[in-house]
Amino acid sequence: MKKNWIVFFGSIAFFIVGAICIIILKLLFGEHYIDAMAVLLIFANVCFIIKNGIKKSDIKKEYIQKMEIKRGGVALIHSFLVFVFWLLYNATRG
């Protein structure tokens, strides 16, 4: 029972921290806060790629399904997808 309360309040705290981060991004970047979020995701993935390197063994179906971005190859795929979705979002914004 105690574990359920910890999970409940932990999820509420996570939501509050996320909302505060989005508010800060809106204050700093205005209407371009989604662009800043995409850049932050791509930057984090590039850091994982630099730290771990890209190995051929990293690109496996099971790693990609679990989206283990700690592996360099999966981080490369994830950063490519974030970049493509960001471009598509900007194309539909007009």
PDB file of C-alpha atoms in Angstrom:
ATOM      1  CA  MET A   1       0.000   0.000   0.000  1.00  0.00           C
ATOM      2  CA  LYS A   2       2.834   2.366   0.855  1.00  0.00           C
ATOM      3  CA  LYS A   3       4.454   1.760  -2.531  1.00  0.00           C
ATOM      4  CA  ASN A   4       1.261   2.807  -4.321  1.00  0.00           C
ATOM      5  CA  TRP A   5       1.286   6.146  -2.507  1.00  0.00           C
ATOM      6  CA  ILE A   6       4.931   6.688  -3.424  1.00  0.00           C
ATOM      7  CA  VAL A   7       4.165   5.997  -7.091  1.00  0.00           C
ATOM      8  CA  PHE A   8       1.097   8.254  -6.959  1.00  0.00           C
ATOM      9  CA  PHE A   9       2.867  11.234  -5.421  1.00  0.00           C
ATOM     10  CA  GLY A  10       5.953  10.609  -7.539  1.00  0.00           C
ATOM     11  CA  SER A  11       3.879  10.812 -10.715  1.00  0.00           C
ATOM     12  CA  ILE A  12       2.244  14.024  -9.503  1.00  0.00           C
ATOM     13  CA  ALA A  13       5.666  15.507  -8.718  1.00  0.00           C
ATOM     14  CA  PHE A  14       6.951  14.444 -12.151  1.00  0.00           C
ATOM     15  CA  PHE A  15       3.965  16.140 -13.810  1.00  0.00           C
ATOM     16  CA  ILE A  16       4.503  19.346 -11.824  1.00  0.00           C
ATOM     17  CA  VAL A  17       8.220  19.460 -12.671  1.00  0.00           C
ATOM     18  CA  GLY A  18       7.403  18.882 -16.357  1.00  0.00           C
ATOM     19  CA  ALA A  19       4.813  21.654 -16.333  1.00  0.00           C
ATOM     20  CA  ILE A  20       7.295  24.034 -14.706  1.00  0.00           C
ATOM     21  CA  CYS A  21       9.898  23.175 -17.346  1.00  0.00           C
ATOM     22  CA  ILE A  22       7.416  23.874 -20.153  1.00  0.00           C
ATOM     23  CA  ILE A  23       6.461  27.200 -18.554  1.00  0.00           C
ATOM     24  CA  ILE A  24      10.142  28.162 -18.319  1.00  0.00           C
ATOM     25  CA  LEU A  25      10.664  27.204 -21.971  1.00  0.00           C
ATOM     26  CA  LYS A  26       7.643  29.320 -22.962  1.00  0.00           C
ATOM     27  CA  LEU A  27       8.996  32.284 -21.016  1.00  0.00           C
ATOM     28  CA  LEU A  28      12.473  31.993 -22.520  1.00  0.00           C
ATOM     29  CA  PHE A  29      11.603  31.139 -26.122  1.00  0.00           C
ATOM     30  CA  GLY A  30       8.048  32.416 -26.561  1.00  0.00           C
ATOM     31  CA  GLU A  31       6.180  30.661 -29.339  1.00  0.00           C
ATOM     32  CA  HIS A  32       9.319  28.765 -30.344  1.00  0.00           C
ATOM     33  CA  TYR A  33       9.434  26.596 -27.213  1.00  0.00           C
ATOM     34  CA  ILE A  34       8.702  23.433 -29.228  1.00  0.00           C
ATOM     35  CA  ASP A  35      11.754  24.194 -31.357  1.00  0.00           C
ATOM     36  CA  ALA A  36      13.806  24.477 -28.175  1.00  0.00           C
ATOM     37  CA  MET A  37      12.457  21.130 -26.921  1.00  0.00           C
ATOM     38  CA  ALA A  38      13.419  19.447 -30.200  1.00  0.00           C
ATOM     39  CA  VAL A  39      16.905  20.929 -30.037  1.00  0.00           C
ATOM     40  CA  LEU A  40      17.305  19.732 -26.435  1.00  0.00           C
ATOM     41  CA  LEU A  41      16.259  16.183 -27.391  1.00  0.00           C
ATOM     42  CA  ILE A  42      18.634  16.123 -30.347  1.00  0.00           C
ATOM     43  CA  PHE A  43      21.449  17.531 -28.187  1.00  0.00           C
ATOM     44  CA  ALA A  44      20.881  14.845 -25.528  1.00  0.00           C
ATOM     45  CA  ASN A  45      20.984  12.137 -28.200  1.00  0.00           C
ATOM     46  CA  VAL A  46      24.187  13.570 -29.676  1.00  0.00           C
ATOM     47  CA  CYS A  47      25.740  13.467 -26.195  1.00  0.00           C
ATOM     48  CA  PHE A  48      24.825   9.761 -25.918  1.00  0.00           C
ATOM     49  CA  ILE A  49      26.285   9.142 -29.378  1.00  0.00           C
ATOM     50  CA  ILE A  50      29.542  10.888 -28.472  1.00  0.00           C
ATOM     51  CA  LYS A  51      29.775   9.116 -25.114  1.00  0.00           C
ATOM     52  CA  ASN A  52      28.987   5.581 -26.305  1.00  0.00           C
ATOM     53  CA  GLY A  53      29.872   5.647 -29.992  1.00  0.00           C
ATOM     54  CA  ILE A  54      27.932   3.949 -32.767  1.00  0.00           C
ATOM     55  CA  LYS A  55      28.393   0.217 -33.058  1.00  0.00           C
ATOM     56  CA  LYS A  56      26.817  -2.078 -35.606  1.00  0.00           C
ATOM     57  CA  SER A  57      25.622  -4.349 -32.781  1.00  0.00           C
ATOM     58  CA  ASP A  58      23.584  -1.455 -31.297  1.00  0.00           C
ATOM     59  CA  ILE A  59      21.115  -1.425 -34.170  1.00  0.00           C
ATOM     60  CA  LYS A  60      18.935  -4.385 -33.275  1.00  0.00           C
ATOM     61  CA  LYS A  61      15.174  -4.665 -33.350  1.00  0.00           C
ATOM     62  CA  GLU A  62      14.901  -5.289 -29.598  1.00  0.00           C
ATOM     63  CA  TYR A  63      16.980  -2.215 -28.714  1.00  0.00           C
ATOM     64  CA  ILE A  64      14.988  -0.010 -31.074  1.00  0.00           C
ATOM     65  CA  GLN A  65      11.647  -1.313 -29.750  1.00  0.00           C
ATOM     66  CA  LYS A  66      12.711  -0.558 -26.174  1.00  0.00           C
ATOM     67  CA  MET A  67      14.230   2.768 -27.366  1.00  0.00           C
ATOM     68  CA  GLU A  68      17.387   2.327 -25.302  1.00  0.00           C
ATOM     69  CA  ILE A  69      18.986   5.641 -26.181  1.00  0.00           C
ATOM     70  CA  LYS A  70      21.981   4.762 -24.017  1.00  0.00           C
ATOM     71  CA  ARG A  71      23.228   2.891 -27.066  1.00  0.00           C
ATOM     72  CA  GLY A  72      24.767   5.081 -29.753  1.00  0.00           C
ATOM     73  CA  GLY A  73      22.997   3.508 -32.739  1.00  0.00           C
ATOM     74  CA  VAL A  74      19.560   3.811 -31.155  1.00  0.00           C
ATOM     75  CA  ALA A  75      20.310   7.405 -30.131  1.00  0.00           C
ATOM     76  CA  LEU A  76      21.186   8.146 -33.763  1.00  0.00           C
ATOM     77  CA  ILE A  77      17.867   6.713 -34.975  1.00  0.00           C
ATOM     78  CA  HIS A  78      15.963   8.561 -32.232  1.00  0.00           C
ATOM     79  CA  SER A  79      17.621  11.889 -33.029  1.00  0.00           C
ATOM     80  CA  PHE A  80      16.844  11.392 -36.731  1.00  0.00           C
ATOM     81  CA  LEU A  81      13.167  10.723 -35.920  1.00  0.00           C
ATOM     82  CA  VAL A  82      12.968  13.773 -33.645  1.00  0.00           C
ATOM     83  CA  PHE A  83      14.508  15.900 -36.401  1.00  0.00           C
ATOM     84  CA  VAL A  84      12.049  14.595 -39.018  1.00  0.00           C
ATOM     85  CA  PHE A  85       9.033  15.143 -36.734  1.00  0.00           C
ATOM     86  CA  TRP A  86      10.304  18.633 -35.914  1.00  0.00           C
ATOM     87  CA  LEU A  87      10.591  19.450 -39.635  1.00  0.00           C
ATOM     88  CA  LEU A  88       7.092  18.104 -40.283  1.00  0.00           C
ATOM     89  CA  TYR A  89       5.719  20.144 -37.385  1.00  0.00           C
ATOM     90  CA  ASN A  90       7.315  23.316 -38.750  1.00  0.00           C
ATOM     91  CA  ALA A  91       6.005  22.544 -42.243  1.00  0.00           C
ATOM     92  CA  THR A  92       2.421  22.323 -40.971  1.00  0.00           C
ATOM     93  CA  ARG A  93       2.687  25.490 -38.888  1.00  0.00           C
ATOM     94  CA  GLY A  94       2.760  27.616 -42.010  1.00  0.00           C
TER      95      GLY A  94
END
